[in-house]
Coordinates of C-alpha atoms in Angstrom, one line a residue:
X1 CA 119.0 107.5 124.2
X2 CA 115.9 106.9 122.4
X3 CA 113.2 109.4 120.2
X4 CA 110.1 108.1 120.4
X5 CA 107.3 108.8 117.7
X6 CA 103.9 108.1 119.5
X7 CA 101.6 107.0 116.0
X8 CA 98.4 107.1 117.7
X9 CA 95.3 109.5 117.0
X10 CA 93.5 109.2 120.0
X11 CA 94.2 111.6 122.8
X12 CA 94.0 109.8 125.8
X13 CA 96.2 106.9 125.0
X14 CA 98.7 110.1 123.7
X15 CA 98.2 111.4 126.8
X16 CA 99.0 108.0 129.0
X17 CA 102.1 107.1 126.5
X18 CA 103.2 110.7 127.1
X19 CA 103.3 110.2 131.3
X20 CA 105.0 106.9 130.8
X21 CA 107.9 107.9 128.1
X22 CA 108.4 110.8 130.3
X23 CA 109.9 108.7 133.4
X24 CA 112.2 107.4 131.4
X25 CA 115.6 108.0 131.4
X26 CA 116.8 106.8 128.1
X27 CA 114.0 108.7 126.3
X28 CA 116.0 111.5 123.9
X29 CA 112.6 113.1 122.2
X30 CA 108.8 112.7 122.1
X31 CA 107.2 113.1 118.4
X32 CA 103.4 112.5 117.7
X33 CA 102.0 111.8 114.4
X34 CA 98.4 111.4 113.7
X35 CA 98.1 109.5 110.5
X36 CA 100.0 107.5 108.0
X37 CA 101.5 110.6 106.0
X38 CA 102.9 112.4 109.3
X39 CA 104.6 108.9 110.7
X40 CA 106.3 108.8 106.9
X41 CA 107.7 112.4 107.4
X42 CA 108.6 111.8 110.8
X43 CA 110.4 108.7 109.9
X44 CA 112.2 110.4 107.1
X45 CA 113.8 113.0 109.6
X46 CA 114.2 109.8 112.3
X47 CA 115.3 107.0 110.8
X48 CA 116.2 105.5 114.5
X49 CA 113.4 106.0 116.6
X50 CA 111.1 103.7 118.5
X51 CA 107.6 103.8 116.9
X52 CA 104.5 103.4 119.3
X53 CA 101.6 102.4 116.4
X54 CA 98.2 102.0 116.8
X55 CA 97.6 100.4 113.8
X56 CA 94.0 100.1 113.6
X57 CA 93.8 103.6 113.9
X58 CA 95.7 104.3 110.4
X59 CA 94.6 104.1 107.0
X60 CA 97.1 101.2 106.0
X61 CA 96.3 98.8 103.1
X62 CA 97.2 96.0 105.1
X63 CA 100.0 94.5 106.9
X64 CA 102.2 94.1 103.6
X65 CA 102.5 97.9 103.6
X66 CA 103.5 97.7 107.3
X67 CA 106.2 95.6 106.3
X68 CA 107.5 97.5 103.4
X69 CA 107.5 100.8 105.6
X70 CA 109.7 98.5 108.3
X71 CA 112.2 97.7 104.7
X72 CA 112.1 101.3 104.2
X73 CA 113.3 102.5 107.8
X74 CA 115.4 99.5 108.7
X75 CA 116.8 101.0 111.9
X76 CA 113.4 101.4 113.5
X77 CA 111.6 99.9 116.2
X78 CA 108.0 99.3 116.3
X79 CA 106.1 98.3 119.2
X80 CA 102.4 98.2 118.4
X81 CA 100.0 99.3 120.4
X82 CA 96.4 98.5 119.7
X83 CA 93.1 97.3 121.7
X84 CA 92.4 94.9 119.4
X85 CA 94.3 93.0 116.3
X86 CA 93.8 90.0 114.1
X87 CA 95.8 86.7 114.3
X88 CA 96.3 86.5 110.5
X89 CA 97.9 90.6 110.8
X90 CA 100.4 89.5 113.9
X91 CA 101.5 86.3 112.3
X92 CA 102.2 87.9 109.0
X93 CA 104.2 90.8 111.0
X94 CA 105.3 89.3 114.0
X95 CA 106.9 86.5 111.5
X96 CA 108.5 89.2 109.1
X97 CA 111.0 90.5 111.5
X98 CA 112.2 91.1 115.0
X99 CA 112.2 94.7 115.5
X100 CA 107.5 94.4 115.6
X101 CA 106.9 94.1 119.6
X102 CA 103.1 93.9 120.6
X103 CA 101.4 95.5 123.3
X104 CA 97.5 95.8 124.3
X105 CA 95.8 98.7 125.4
X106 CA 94.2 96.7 128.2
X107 CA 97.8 95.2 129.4
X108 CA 98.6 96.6 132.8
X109 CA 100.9 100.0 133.3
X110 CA 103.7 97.5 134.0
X111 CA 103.5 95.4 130.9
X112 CA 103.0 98.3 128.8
X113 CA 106.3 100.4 130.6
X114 CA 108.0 96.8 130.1
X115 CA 107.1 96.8 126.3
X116 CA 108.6 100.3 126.2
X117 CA 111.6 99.5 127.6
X118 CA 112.3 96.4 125.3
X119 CA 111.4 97.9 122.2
X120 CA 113.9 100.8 123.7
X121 CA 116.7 98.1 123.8
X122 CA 116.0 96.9 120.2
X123 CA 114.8 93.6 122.5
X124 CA 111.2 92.1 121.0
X125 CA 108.3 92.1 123.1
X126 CA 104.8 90.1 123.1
X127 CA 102.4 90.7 125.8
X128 CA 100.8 87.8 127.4
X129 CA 97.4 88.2 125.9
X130 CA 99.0 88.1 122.3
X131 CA 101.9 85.2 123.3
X132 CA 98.9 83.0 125.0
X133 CA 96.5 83.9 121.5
X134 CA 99.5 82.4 119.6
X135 CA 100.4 79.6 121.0
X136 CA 96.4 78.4 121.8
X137 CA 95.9 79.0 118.0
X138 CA 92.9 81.1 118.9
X139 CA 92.0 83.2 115.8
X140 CA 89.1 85.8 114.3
X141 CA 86.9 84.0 111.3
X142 CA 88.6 82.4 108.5
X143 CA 88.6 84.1 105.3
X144 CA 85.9 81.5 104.1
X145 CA 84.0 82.0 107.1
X146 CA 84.4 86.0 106.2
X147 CA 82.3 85.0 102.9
X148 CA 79.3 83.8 105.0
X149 CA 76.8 86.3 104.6
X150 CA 75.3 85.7 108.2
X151 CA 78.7 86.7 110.1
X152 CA 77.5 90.2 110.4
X153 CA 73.6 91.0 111.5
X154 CA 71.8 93.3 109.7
X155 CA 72.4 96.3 112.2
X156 CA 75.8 95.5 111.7
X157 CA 76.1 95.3 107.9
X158 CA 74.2 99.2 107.9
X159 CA 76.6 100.0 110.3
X160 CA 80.0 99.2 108.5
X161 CA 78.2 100.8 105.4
X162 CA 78.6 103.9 106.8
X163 CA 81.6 103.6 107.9
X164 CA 83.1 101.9 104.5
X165 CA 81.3 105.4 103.3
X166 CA 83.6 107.6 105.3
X167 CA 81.9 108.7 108.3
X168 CA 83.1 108.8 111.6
X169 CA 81.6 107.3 114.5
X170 CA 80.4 110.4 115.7
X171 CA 78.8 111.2 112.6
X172 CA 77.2 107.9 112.2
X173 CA 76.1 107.8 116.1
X174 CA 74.3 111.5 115.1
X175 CA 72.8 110.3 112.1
X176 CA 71.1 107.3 114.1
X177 CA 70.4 108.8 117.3
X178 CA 72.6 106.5 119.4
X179 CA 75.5 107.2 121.3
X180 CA 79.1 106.9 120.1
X181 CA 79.8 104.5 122.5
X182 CA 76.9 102.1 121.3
X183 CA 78.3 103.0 117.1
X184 CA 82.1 102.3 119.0
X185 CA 81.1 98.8 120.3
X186 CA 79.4 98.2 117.4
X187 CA 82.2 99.0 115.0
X188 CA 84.9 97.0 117.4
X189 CA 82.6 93.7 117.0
X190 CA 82.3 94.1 113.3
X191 CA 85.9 94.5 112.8
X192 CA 86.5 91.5 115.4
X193 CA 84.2 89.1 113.1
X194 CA 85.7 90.3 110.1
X195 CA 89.3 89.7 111.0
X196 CA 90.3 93.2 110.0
X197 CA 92.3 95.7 111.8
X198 CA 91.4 99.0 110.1
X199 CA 88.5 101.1 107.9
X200 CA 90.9 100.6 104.6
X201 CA 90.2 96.7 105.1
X202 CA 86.6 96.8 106.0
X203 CA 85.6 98.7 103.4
X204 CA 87.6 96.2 101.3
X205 CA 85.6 93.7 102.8
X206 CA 81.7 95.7 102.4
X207 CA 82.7 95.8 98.7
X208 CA 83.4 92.4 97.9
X209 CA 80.3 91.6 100.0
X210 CA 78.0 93.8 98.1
X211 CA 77.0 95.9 101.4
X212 CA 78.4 98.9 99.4
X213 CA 78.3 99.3 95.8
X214 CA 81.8 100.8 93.8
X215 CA 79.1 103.4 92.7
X216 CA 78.4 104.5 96.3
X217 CA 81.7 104.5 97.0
X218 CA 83.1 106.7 94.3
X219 CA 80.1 108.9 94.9

């Protein structure tokens, strides 16, 4: 038997992991944990437990921290669960250890309950999407082709300045009189181009591309 910590802030896909860890037998308890600080506590009282992670979702400095937090809690499994992440971030994780399984959003209910189950049975598991991206050697932009200012268009540099700012979709969405999902599209296709996986490292990113100023950003 299993306890399961779902590390996802987005209800729905709560909701759906919820329904699925439910029909499982081997499933001993069902923790959520909506940012980086509760998965830590919860972690601390569950040093065993099979961690569902949206990663992109979670202010992480990058996948080195990832890694350190796996060190910390050696006993744990991770299986993450994301709609979108970069090449570079699954190398450098899937190549650290055995216990980090990958799963999409968009993978069907029976990959996903199959992911589940593996990571249940301290057995690694890569979804197809993610096995055929790394063995094609398809990847996001290059870090040199991250320095090209043209990567991003103009709508898209204002965009990820308000984000690298602090705002939320909905906030920015408001502020331009467009709707979230237009501002949500927008922000997965900057973060596609970029190579990154999270706000932490597109703000890193808006910084050392001068879209936001350390003044602004201290502000």
């Amino acid at each position: 038997m299993r306890e399961y910590i779902i590390a996802d802030n987005q209800d729905i896909s709560k909701a759906g992991l919820m329904f699925l860890l439910s029909r499982q037998k081997d499933v001993s308890l069902l923790l959520e944990a909506d940012n980086k600080a509760e998965l830590i506590k919860e972690l601390r009282l569950h040093q065993e437990a099979v961690v569902v992670l949206d990663y992109t979702l979670f202010d992480f400095g990058g996948a080195e921290e990832l890694i350190v937090l796996h060190e910390r809690f050696k006993e744990v499994d991770w299986l993450l669960f994301s709609e979108e992440l970069s090449m570079n971030f699954l190398r450098q994780v899937l190549f650290s250890g055995t216990s980090f399984s990958v799963a999409m959003k968009d993978n069907s209910k029976e990959e996903i309950t199959t992911a589940l189950q593996c990571a249940s049975r301290k057995e690694r598991f890569i979804c197809n999407h993610v096995s055929n991206m790394l063995i094609s050697g398809n990847s996001v932009p290059t870090s040199s082709a991250i320095q090209d200012d043209r990567l991003l268009t103009q709508s898209e540099k204002l965009i990820l300045k308000e984000i690298a700012l602090g705002k939320t979709t909905k906030e920015i969405a408001a502020e331009k009189n467009l709707s979230f999902h237009t501002i949500n599209s927008h922000r997965k296709n900057i973060f596609r181009k970029l190579g990154v996986n999270n706000v932490h490292e597109a703000t890193k990113y808006a910084i050392r591309a001068g879209i936001i100023d350390l003044a602004e950003y201290y502000i």
